[in-house]
XYZ file of C-alpha atoms in Angstrom:
671
model
C 0.000 0.000 0.000
C 1.446 3.375 -1.017
C 2.260 5.999 1.592
C -0.202 8.919 1.249
C 2.495 11.385 2.292
C 4.589 10.423 -0.743
C 1.821 10.177 -3.325
C 0.610 12.834 -5.727
C -2.276 14.531 -3.972
C -5.246 14.319 -6.278
C -7.336 16.501 -3.978
C -8.939 19.942 -4.301
C -6.030 22.392 -4.696
C -3.657 19.542 -3.750
C -4.469 19.924 -0.052
C -2.966 17.133 2.034
C -5.311 14.097 2.239
C -5.455 14.248 6.032
C -8.158 11.570 6.312
C -5.806 9.017 4.711
C -2.717 9.843 6.793
C -1.867 7.961 9.994
C 0.929 8.597 12.475
C 2.616 5.407 11.296
C 3.064 6.923 7.830
C 5.414 9.692 8.990
C 8.637 7.835 9.831
C 8.926 5.762 6.625
C 7.847 8.750 4.546
C 10.516 10.957 6.094
C 13.227 8.342 5.509
C 12.302 8.124 1.831
C 11.975 11.894 1.448
C 15.369 12.540 3.051
C 16.952 9.966 0.757
C 15.318 11.575 -2.277
C 16.502 15.024 -1.249
C 20.025 13.815 -0.480
C 20.213 12.283 -3.968
C 18.993 15.549 -5.475
C 21.686 17.501 -3.574
C 24.408 15.042 -4.556
C 23.456 15.384 -8.193
C 23.852 19.172 -7.974
C 27.175 18.895 -6.130
C 28.700 16.400 -8.581
C 27.332 17.849 -11.804
C 30.267 17.740 -14.294
C 28.989 20.830 -16.125
C 30.593 24.182 -15.212
C 28.740 25.881 -12.353
C 25.954 28.220 -13.489
C 22.986 29.965 -11.937
C 20.708 27.395 -13.553
C 22.510 24.183 -12.590
C 23.456 25.297 -9.068
C 21.193 28.004 -7.652
C 18.007 27.171 -9.550
C 18.692 23.491 -9.006
C 18.792 24.164 -5.256
C 15.559 26.156 -5.619
C 13.839 23.135 -7.175
C 11.835 21.699 -4.282
C 11.903 18.093 -3.178
C 8.151 17.551 -3.238
C 8.240 14.483 -1.027
C 10.155 16.290 1.712
C 7.939 19.385 1.520
C 4.804 17.262 1.779
C 6.023 15.226 4.732
C 7.329 18.198 6.714
C 4.374 20.433 5.877
C 1.864 17.919 7.228
C 3.906 16.697 10.167
C 4.864 20.039 11.691
C 1.372 21.413 11.188
C -0.083 18.515 13.164
C 2.731 18.335 15.733
C 2.173 21.978 16.656
C -1.607 22.219 16.477
C -2.818 18.700 17.304
C -0.088 16.787 19.079
C -0.314 13.410 20.781
C 2.252 11.154 22.486
C 3.181 9.417 19.226
C 3.698 12.700 17.363
C 5.779 14.051 20.224
C 7.915 10.911 20.102
C 8.318 11.316 16.342
C 9.252 14.962 16.758
C 12.036 13.975 19.164
C 13.251 11.422 16.591
C 12.953 13.749 13.604
C 14.642 16.861 15.049
C 18.244 15.561 15.084
C 17.718 13.742 11.770
C 16.537 16.906 10.060
C 19.285 18.988 11.637
C 21.904 16.491 10.442
C 20.385 16.396 6.962
C 20.349 20.145 6.412
C 23.675 20.607 8.170
C 25.207 18.106 5.758
C 24.020 20.235 2.848
C 25.791 23.386 4.042
C 28.828 21.283 4.981
C 29.045 19.715 1.506
C 32.354 21.121 0.253
C 31.771 20.210 -3.390
C 28.367 21.875 -3.337
C 29.699 24.984 -1.605
C 32.518 25.212 -4.155
C 29.932 25.341 -6.940
C 27.825 27.924 -5.104
C 30.941 30.054 -4.529
C 31.958 29.719 -8.161
C 28.611 31.171 -9.266
C 28.905 33.900 -6.622
C 32.412 34.823 -7.764
C 31.254 35.302 -11.369
C 28.054 37.166 -10.416
C 29.050 40.418 -12.109
C 29.445 38.622 -15.428
C 26.047 36.927 -15.225
C 22.976 38.459 -16.778
C 20.753 38.039 -13.743
C 17.506 39.765 -12.866
C 17.439 41.699 -9.561
C 15.455 38.845 -8.021
C 18.030 36.290 -9.193
C 20.845 38.441 -7.831
C 19.064 38.510 -4.472
C 18.563 34.732 -4.437
C 22.238 34.180 -5.321
C 23.369 36.498 -2.527
C 21.078 34.860 0.024
C 22.131 31.353 -1.031
C 25.838 32.126 -0.787
C 25.372 33.954 2.504
C 23.329 31.077 3.896
C 26.098 28.592 3.125
C 28.773 30.790 4.686
C 26.711 31.500 7.804
C 25.860 27.811 8.019
C 29.558 26.946 8.302
C 30.297 25.835 4.739
C 33.744 27.439 4.827
C 34.766 25.687 8.046
C 37.293 22.866 7.891
C 38.264 19.873 10.004
C 37.324 19.843 13.674
C 35.462 23.154 13.444
C 33.314 21.774 10.621
C 32.454 18.629 12.586
C 31.719 20.616 15.743
C 29.352 22.918 13.860
C 27.328 19.928 12.696
C 27.212 18.550 16.247
C 26.011 21.893 17.586
C 23.220 22.150 15.035
C 21.993 18.638 15.818
C 22.069 19.228 19.557
C 20.260 22.574 19.248
C 17.488 20.917 17.259
C 17.031 18.277 19.944
C 17.045 20.851 22.745
C 14.549 23.106 20.985
C 12.129 20.215 20.612
C 12.560 19.258 24.270
C 11.935 22.840 25.365
C 8.707 23.030 23.362
C 7.406 19.666 24.546
C 8.218 20.416 28.186
C 6.281 23.656 27.942
C 3.315 21.935 26.311
C 3.375 19.236 29.000
C 3.284 21.824 31.796
C 0.477 23.738 30.104
C -1.509 20.606 29.423
C -1.181 19.004 32.859
C -2.083 21.915 35.150
C -5.592 23.062 35.912
C -7.367 24.620 38.871
C -10.745 23.135 39.722
C -13.339 25.756 40.629
C -16.311 25.336 42.939
C -19.594 27.076 42.214
C -18.609 29.603 44.896
C -15.367 30.316 43.036
C -17.402 31.392 39.993
C -19.018 34.280 41.849
C -18.115 37.625 40.325
C -16.940 36.125 37.037
C -18.665 37.266 33.824
C -20.767 34.672 32.042
C -18.254 34.263 29.205
C -15.501 33.318 31.671
C -17.808 30.865 33.451
C -18.782 29.313 30.119
C -15.123 29.002 29.073
C -14.225 27.425 32.437
C -17.059 24.884 32.114
C -15.978 24.045 28.542
C -12.373 23.626 29.722
C -13.565 21.320 32.504
C -15.462 19.207 30.022
C -12.383 18.956 27.778
C -10.312 17.856 30.786
C -12.934 15.257 31.724
C -13.741 17.016 35.003
C -17.154 17.221 36.613
C -17.032 20.993 36.987
C -15.385 24.168 35.713
C -11.589 24.607 35.683
C -9.021 27.277 34.909
C -6.286 26.072 32.556
C -3.086 27.705 31.384
C -4.610 28.628 28.043
C -4.085 32.381 27.694
C -7.669 32.838 26.463
C -8.927 31.506 29.814
C -6.340 32.434 32.403
C -6.121 36.089 31.321
C -9.828 36.872 31.805
C -9.785 34.873 35.048
C -6.979 37.123 36.328
C -8.949 40.156 35.160
C -12.255 39.310 36.778
C -11.884 36.881 39.681
C -12.431 38.781 42.951
C -10.762 35.916 44.849
C -7.196 37.087 45.296
C -5.942 33.738 46.584
C -7.196 31.989 43.427
C -5.671 34.658 41.194
C -2.336 34.140 42.956
C -2.506 30.368 42.558
C -3.356 30.635 38.856
C -0.743 33.299 38.163
C 2.030 31.396 39.927
C 1.254 28.312 37.835
C 1.264 30.425 34.674
C 4.604 32.007 35.618
C 6.158 28.651 36.601
C 5.691 26.905 33.253
C 8.941 25.184 32.340
C 10.404 25.703 35.825
C 8.675 23.082 37.936
C 11.608 20.708 38.311
C 11.535 17.121 37.129
C 11.423 15.910 33.547
C 9.731 19.015 32.140
C 12.099 21.610 33.605
C 13.588 23.915 30.960
C 16.277 25.775 32.937
C 19.207 23.473 32.117
C 18.020 23.281 28.507
C 18.002 27.082 28.193
C 21.537 27.321 29.610
C 22.866 24.685 27.195
C 21.142 26.334 24.221
C 22.759 29.691 25.031
C 26.213 28.116 25.418
C 25.910 26.268 22.114
C 24.744 29.380 20.285
C 27.727 31.316 21.576
C 30.075 28.536 20.477
C 28.421 28.465 17.060
C 28.941 32.207 16.626
C 32.578 32.012 17.732
C 33.270 29.224 15.224
C 32.042 31.576 12.516
C 34.206 34.450 13.745
C 31.642 36.570 15.604
C 32.080 38.057 19.069
C 28.598 37.017 20.123
C 25.538 35.196 18.889
C 23.654 38.514 18.784
C 26.285 39.987 16.463
C 25.959 36.917 14.220
C 22.173 36.856 14.249
C 21.546 40.585 13.803
C 23.996 40.995 10.927
C 21.298 39.992 8.438
C 18.410 41.888 10.089
C 17.305 45.465 9.481
C 18.644 46.452 12.909
C 22.142 45.265 11.986
C 23.756 45.396 15.434
C 22.967 44.713 19.106
C 23.642 48.389 19.799
C 20.869 49.489 17.424
C 18.429 47.069 19.042
C 19.312 48.198 22.560
C 18.886 51.855 21.603
C 15.397 51.256 20.213
C 14.319 49.286 23.276
C 15.717 51.814 25.750
C 14.173 54.724 23.828
C 10.819 53.070 24.507
C 11.616 51.723 27.984
C 11.877 55.118 29.678
C 8.431 56.470 28.689
C 6.821 53.047 29.196
C 8.220 52.556 32.695
C 7.215 56.079 33.701
C 3.653 55.352 32.604
C 3.622 51.963 34.332
C 4.933 53.454 37.591
C 2.202 56.091 37.525
C -0.424 53.432 36.802
C 0.871 51.251 39.652
C 0.216 54.060 42.127
C -3.402 54.325 40.979
C -3.948 50.551 41.140
C -2.355 50.388 44.589
C -4.804 52.982 45.878
C -7.682 50.947 44.443
C -6.346 47.893 46.246
C -6.084 49.863 49.487
C -9.743 50.840 49.091
C -10.534 47.117 49.054
C -8.829 46.749 52.409
C -5.634 45.105 51.134
C -2.552 46.747 52.614
C 0.212 44.712 51.026
C 2.114 45.594 47.874
C 0.506 45.438 44.452
C 1.405 42.012 43.009
C 1.472 40.611 39.457
C -1.767 38.702 40.144
C -3.420 41.990 41.153
C -2.525 44.147 38.158
C -4.951 42.798 35.572
C -7.806 42.688 38.105
C -7.481 46.311 39.185
C -6.637 47.481 35.678
C -9.924 45.975 34.454
C -11.819 47.739 37.256
C -10.027 50.987 36.441
C -10.837 50.710 32.753
C -14.487 50.258 33.583
C -14.402 53.219 35.959
C -12.484 55.606 33.689
C -13.783 54.521 30.300
C -17.046 52.900 31.383
C -15.912 49.916 29.329
C -16.869 46.521 30.666
C -15.234 43.520 28.995
C -18.300 41.416 29.777
C -20.513 43.920 27.956
C -18.058 44.299 25.066
C -17.395 40.616 24.390
C -20.818 39.694 22.902
C -20.062 42.173 20.121
C -16.817 40.380 19.223
C -18.063 37.091 17.806
C -15.330 34.946 16.265
C -17.255 34.365 13.040
C -17.986 38.069 12.604
C -14.347 39.000 13.257
C -13.264 36.474 10.609
C -15.742 38.134 8.258
C -14.271 41.514 9.162
C -10.723 40.392 8.388
C -11.899 38.989 5.046
C -13.914 42.114 4.204
C -10.939 44.404 4.822
C -8.787 42.212 2.557
C -11.499 42.451 -0.082
C -11.682 46.242 0.044
C -7.914 46.656 0.115
C -6.765 43.951 -2.290
C -9.859 42.572 -4.039
C -9.644 39.129 -2.414
C -12.735 36.896 -2.143
C -13.151 34.022 0.339
C -15.408 30.994 -0.306
C -15.757 28.117 2.205
C -14.197 24.788 1.211
C -15.530 21.406 2.314
C -12.324 19.374 2.569
C -10.958 16.960 5.202
C -8.509 18.707 7.549
C -6.404 17.515 10.465
C -8.930 18.433 13.197
C -12.710 18.985 13.248
C -12.180 22.531 14.573
C -10.383 23.572 11.370
C -12.106 25.223 8.449
C -10.888 26.236 5.020
C -11.603 28.824 2.345
C -10.595 29.231 -1.271
C -9.123 32.673 -1.882
C -9.689 34.194 -5.323
C -9.271 37.536 -7.070
C -11.267 38.442 -10.164
C -12.297 34.786 -10.363
C -8.711 33.464 -10.373
C -7.451 31.125 -7.649
C -4.962 32.796 -5.284
C -4.585 30.520 -2.249
C -6.203 28.185 0.246
C -6.617 29.620 3.729
C -7.121 27.361 6.773
C -8.213 28.644 10.175
C -7.697 26.627 13.373
C -8.973 28.940 16.084
C -9.825 27.064 19.303
C -7.647 26.168 22.290
C -7.226 22.480 23.144
C -4.818 20.378 25.146
C -3.133 18.992 22.020
C -2.157 22.448 20.729
C 0.846 24.462 21.861
C 0.038 27.875 23.262
C 0.148 31.141 21.383
C -0.881 31.978 17.839
C 0.992 31.564 14.578
C 0.810 31.524 10.805
C 2.487 28.912 8.631
C 2.347 27.764 5.038
C 1.975 24.124 4.117
C 2.880 25.194 0.606
C 4.481 28.512 -0.359
C 3.891 30.595 -3.459
C 6.421 30.214 -6.274
C 6.669 30.302 -10.082
C 9.790 28.139 -10.431
C 10.128 25.427 -11.564
C 6.362 25.649 -12.033
C 3.606 27.828 -10.678
C 2.347 26.864 -7.210
C -0.179 28.673 -5.055
C 0.071 28.809 -1.262
C -1.816 26.853 1.392
C -1.730 29.062 4.489
C -2.797 28.304 8.074
C -3.640 30.592 10.982
C -3.560 28.839 14.365
C -4.968 30.529 17.487
C -6.029 29.530 20.987
C -9.436 31.128 21.553
C -11.914 29.802 24.102
C -14.727 27.732 22.631
C -18.301 28.877 23.030
C -21.657 28.874 21.305
C -21.105 31.316 19.791
C -17.370 31.783 20.368
C -16.731 35.263 21.748
C -13.399 37.072 21.645
C -11.744 39.588 23.912
C -10.416 42.741 22.289
C -6.926 41.249 22.535
C -8.162 38.043 20.872
C -9.679 40.040 18.015
C -6.376 41.873 17.576
C -4.561 38.518 17.495
C -6.920 37.288 14.763
C -6.164 40.347 12.611
C -2.433 40.046 13.381
C -2.174 36.457 12.192
C -4.305 37.223 9.161
C -1.817 39.958 8.269
C 0.866 37.251 8.150
C -1.483 35.161 5.997
C -1.898 38.034 3.525
C 1.894 38.283 3.276
C 1.900 34.621 2.208
C -1.199 34.730 -0.001
C -0.288 37.888 -1.941
C 3.323 36.820 -2.505
C 4.280 37.140 -6.180
C 7.904 36.061 -6.598
C 9.658 33.481 -8.732
C 11.593 31.488 -6.134
C 10.196 29.745 -3.081
C 13.156 30.641 -0.841
C 12.160 34.326 -0.914
C 8.402 33.811 -0.938
C 5.891 35.282 1.490
C 7.219 35.684 5.007
C 10.763 34.591 4.046
C 12.122 37.994 5.028
C 14.300 39.496 7.754
C 12.907 38.671 11.182
C 12.473 42.320 12.120
C 10.524 42.949 8.902
C 8.251 39.897 9.065
C 5.997 41.446 11.725
C 5.280 44.584 9.682
C 2.362 43.178 7.628
C 0.834 41.447 10.659
C 1.051 44.407 13.019
C -0.047 46.808 10.317
C -3.200 44.760 9.664
C -4.191 45.094 13.323
C -4.956 48.762 12.627
C -7.967 47.848 10.485
C -9.664 46.301 13.518
C -9.831 49.810 14.993
C -11.339 51.454 11.916
C -14.785 52.691 13.096
C -16.650 51.638 9.965
C -15.286 48.081 10.308
C -16.527 47.787 13.873
C -19.858 49.404 12.977
C -20.474 46.684 10.384
C -19.035 43.579 12.008
C -19.137 44.134 15.783
C -22.718 42.912 16.208
C -24.306 41.477 19.341
C -24.341 37.688 19.584
C -27.967 37.540 20.737
C -29.699 40.577 19.248
C -27.603 41.100 16.104
C -27.567 44.822 16.893
C -24.446 46.744 15.918
C -22.159 47.986 18.650
C -23.678 51.228 20.002
C -21.796 54.359 19.007
C -21.190 55.141 22.667
C -19.490 51.770 23.212
C -17.558 52.105 19.962
C -16.222 55.461 21.136
C -15.234 53.916 24.457
C -13.459 50.982 22.778
C -11.413 53.272 20.560
C -10.844 55.737 23.397
C -9.463 52.967 25.582
C -7.229 51.514 22.845
C -4.079 52.628 24.676
C -5.354 51.796 28.141
C -2.716 50.063 30.309
C -0.144 50.536 27.570
C 2.574 51.151 30.144
C 2.059 47.621 31.484
C 1.924 46.031 28.025
C 5.038 47.837 26.837
C 7.059 47.155 29.993
C 6.353 43.405 29.993
C 7.309 43.192 26.305
C 10.427 45.397 26.344
C 11.742 43.636 29.453
C 11.493 40.300 27.620
C 13.275 41.724 24.582
C 16.086 43.215 26.677
C 16.627 39.918 28.508
C 16.712 38.056 25.187
C 19.305 40.492 23.841
C 21.415 40.245 27.006
C 21.408 36.442 26.809
C 23.018 36.554 23.362
C 25.170 39.720 23.432
C 28.350 38.569 25.127
C 29.309 35.453 27.030
C 26.523 32.933 27.498
C 25.318 33.022 31.121
C 25.963 29.904 33.181
C 22.656 30.512 34.951
C 20.095 32.246 32.719
C 17.805 32.994 35.671
C 20.586 34.928 37.431
C 21.229 36.872 34.223
C 17.501 37.533 33.836
C 17.361 38.921 37.394
C 20.416 41.123 36.759
C 18.909 42.644 33.614
C 15.561 43.316 35.275
C 17.263 44.925 38.282
C 19.433 47.076 36.027
C 16.458 48.512 34.122
C 14.334 48.925 37.246
C 11.602 46.431 36.405
C 8.446 47.287 38.378
C 7.737 44.668 41.061
C 4.109 44.214 40.020
C 4.918 43.439 36.368
C 6.652 40.332 35.075
C 8.246 39.627 31.731
C 5.727 38.652 29.085
C 7.813 35.509 28.568
C 10.180 34.534 31.365
C 13.129 32.323 30.455
C 11.692 28.841 31.238
C 8.715 29.396 28.907
C 10.279 31.824 26.401
C 9.441 29.645 23.398
C 10.115 32.468 20.923
C 13.766 32.328 21.958
C 14.390 28.711 22.977
C 12.080 26.572 20.837
C 14.296 27.387 17.850
C 16.577 30.079 16.471
C 13.782 32.129 14.883
C 13.447 34.903 17.445
C 16.682 34.326 19.370
C 18.202 37.769 20.010
C 15.291 38.845 17.807
C 12.304 39.222 20.117
C 12.794 42.982 19.713
C 11.568 42.572 16.124
C 7.909 43.111 17.031
C 8.829 46.591 18.212
C 11.159 47.266 15.278
C 8.277 46.376 12.982
C 5.885 48.464 15.068
C 7.967 51.541 14.339
C 7.176 50.862 10.682
C 3.551 49.752 11.087
C 2.576 52.921 12.975
C 4.189 55.003 10.247
C 2.730 52.849 7.453
C -0.861 53.182 8.683
C -0.300 56.908 9.005
C 0.329 56.861 5.236
C -3.257 55.660 4.742
C -4.598 58.261 7.160
C -2.670 61.023 5.402
C -4.262 59.929 2.110
C -8.025 59.331 1.856
C -8.250 57.012 4.882
C -7.879 53.368 5.904
C -9.034 52.027 2.528
C -7.173 54.435 0.263
C -6.782 52.483 -3.007
C -3.434 53.971 -3.997
C -1.873 53.230 -0.614
C -3.306 49.690 -0.688
C -1.862 49.156 -4.150
C 1.531 50.447 -2.992
C 1.441 48.221 0.097
C 0.842 45.142 -2.022
C 3.307 46.148 -4.731
C 6.230 47.028 -2.471
C 5.751 44.862 0.642
C 3.101 42.139 0.548
C 3.927 40.733 -2.901
C 7.690 41.062 -2.777
C 8.655 38.583 -0.056
C 12.405 38.648 0.477
C 13.217 39.681 -3.094
C 14.869 42.944 -2.012
C 16.404 44.573 1.041
C 13.636 45.411 3.576
C 14.759 49.008 3.990
C 14.522 49.464 0.226
C 11.049 47.921 0.151
C 9.751 50.114 2.957
C 11.268 53.232 1.422
C 9.634 52.367 -1.898
C 6.273 52.222 -0.104
C 6.647 55.264 2.169
C 9.360 57.381 0.601
C 11.530 57.251 3.739
C 12.331 55.196 6.820
C 10.428 55.988 10.039
C 11.573 57.057 13.504
C 10.409 55.883 16.913
C 8.084 58.890 17.316
C 5.172 57.259 15.480
C 5.391 54.232 17.766
C 5.382 56.290 20.969
C 2.485 58.360 19.698
C 0.567 55.243 18.662
C 1.032 53.711 22.111
C 0.073 56.924 23.864
C 3.557 57.190 25.403
C 4.794 60.312 23.615
C 5.608 63.286 25.805
C 2.889 65.929 25.841
């Protein structure tokens, strides 16, 4: 019987035939796919013809379909619908994949051919896109250690394999801690909680097989519990569990893993001739240097901390009025901030939430994409990897553009957070292929499912990433969609969040779950007026995380990351009642892989641009200005990594932005 992962997918739009795939198909399929890809690489490396762009660079750009199919399906399911067998496979696959791809960059014959093409680049008649692909390919080999010899070469391959194993362990430990902990609630414990929190707690209890409601470590449940539970002792218990993920001792503890990852990254950078891993990593980003990153973060830190300190005084007085004389604690902040928002803005999350139905917010995201870029979305009835998933065909002027899959609900088999990935990326070489894009979120289930304002923003954010994938229009897959500098990749996603706050969007799509009535103008005004509420807290928890990440990688690797974390927080004067958004033991952005390592700052770097980019629409005819939308697609969304990010942004805006737009957008600019 043939393996469905290796077959040609005769399905609508060649979507993976999930109903035919079993966990036992993955291991043999991966073995075959790796062998196929290794043979393909060997053929390129040993080609007797003189090296050329076509027989080296374009040959490397020719995808191994079997490998793409296997990895696309496996990592989608391992992240969004894991089980013990898939976790076991992931532990097996990580070092194998690291060794496979490390062997490619370590292939001296292959690197010699890549370098030969690079050395003759000025004599080649290449398009700008081809020149970019050549540069990125050569740079990738060099930064991967292709020029290393002997013991250094072997050590680099060992480091890569070990890092892959450690990253997988870190992720699985975090998932295990999140999955195993819950706090059972009595009916008394539900007093004071809004109905939507009670409903979410009952649904979580049912999923856990409990008789009654529970609080889990899903952000979509624990955050509103911390906002609304009047029982301080329960808030403390829940918060401490949330903060302790990955640091509970035993088999799921991540502290030793984090320390080893940092040491290996430093060694990797030194082998390549860099003073630090941050210097190595940031060389290819827009920021360029650790110093540039630190300056941006500290430019924002001062105003943010000042605002947070002022807010802490107000919240402390509110706590005193409740008869609590101790210090304001992290498990108090969200509770008193929610009460303050209601008092100052007359905005009650429980009253707001019925207007933020998941289905209507999906419609809103689609409608904005239609007005801006002419995209249409039609539901698809196809088997997917979980019953919660749904799919749409994306078209423009009747022509197929992409398949979009949404997987929105939290469950124990899904890692926390939200993300966008592509099971297939857009490309035109060696033949045209359209993307299959997935947004994964962790919203609380309900009937109907209701979102918080932060949830709705997350939905728009991830859909912005999806648009970057779906509107990609490049030749080569390696520079398609979100294959851009890490501190540029968040620009489209963060920019798209702005359309959630456009009044006419909310007027049309923020309708009450029971009555269908549109959000009252008074509430709409309050929502938009409170958009920057508690921004000191949000900015401090984020910037602190980014500064700790940078400190971990800029200089010698710390023997004890928790000691280093404490030193950094003390040095910047971290407020006692605010914690890092992601403390070290559960900082998956940084330790689950290299993606955001010494790069967590990139959300803020991109925010400098997204605030300025949306201002371009406002300075024109408004949020749906057709010329600005056309320029956004032409210069940013369609171009992938085909040009330098600074050049792309300048082509869109005419200049690069400063930090002022960000501070103004967050309400932190000096009066």
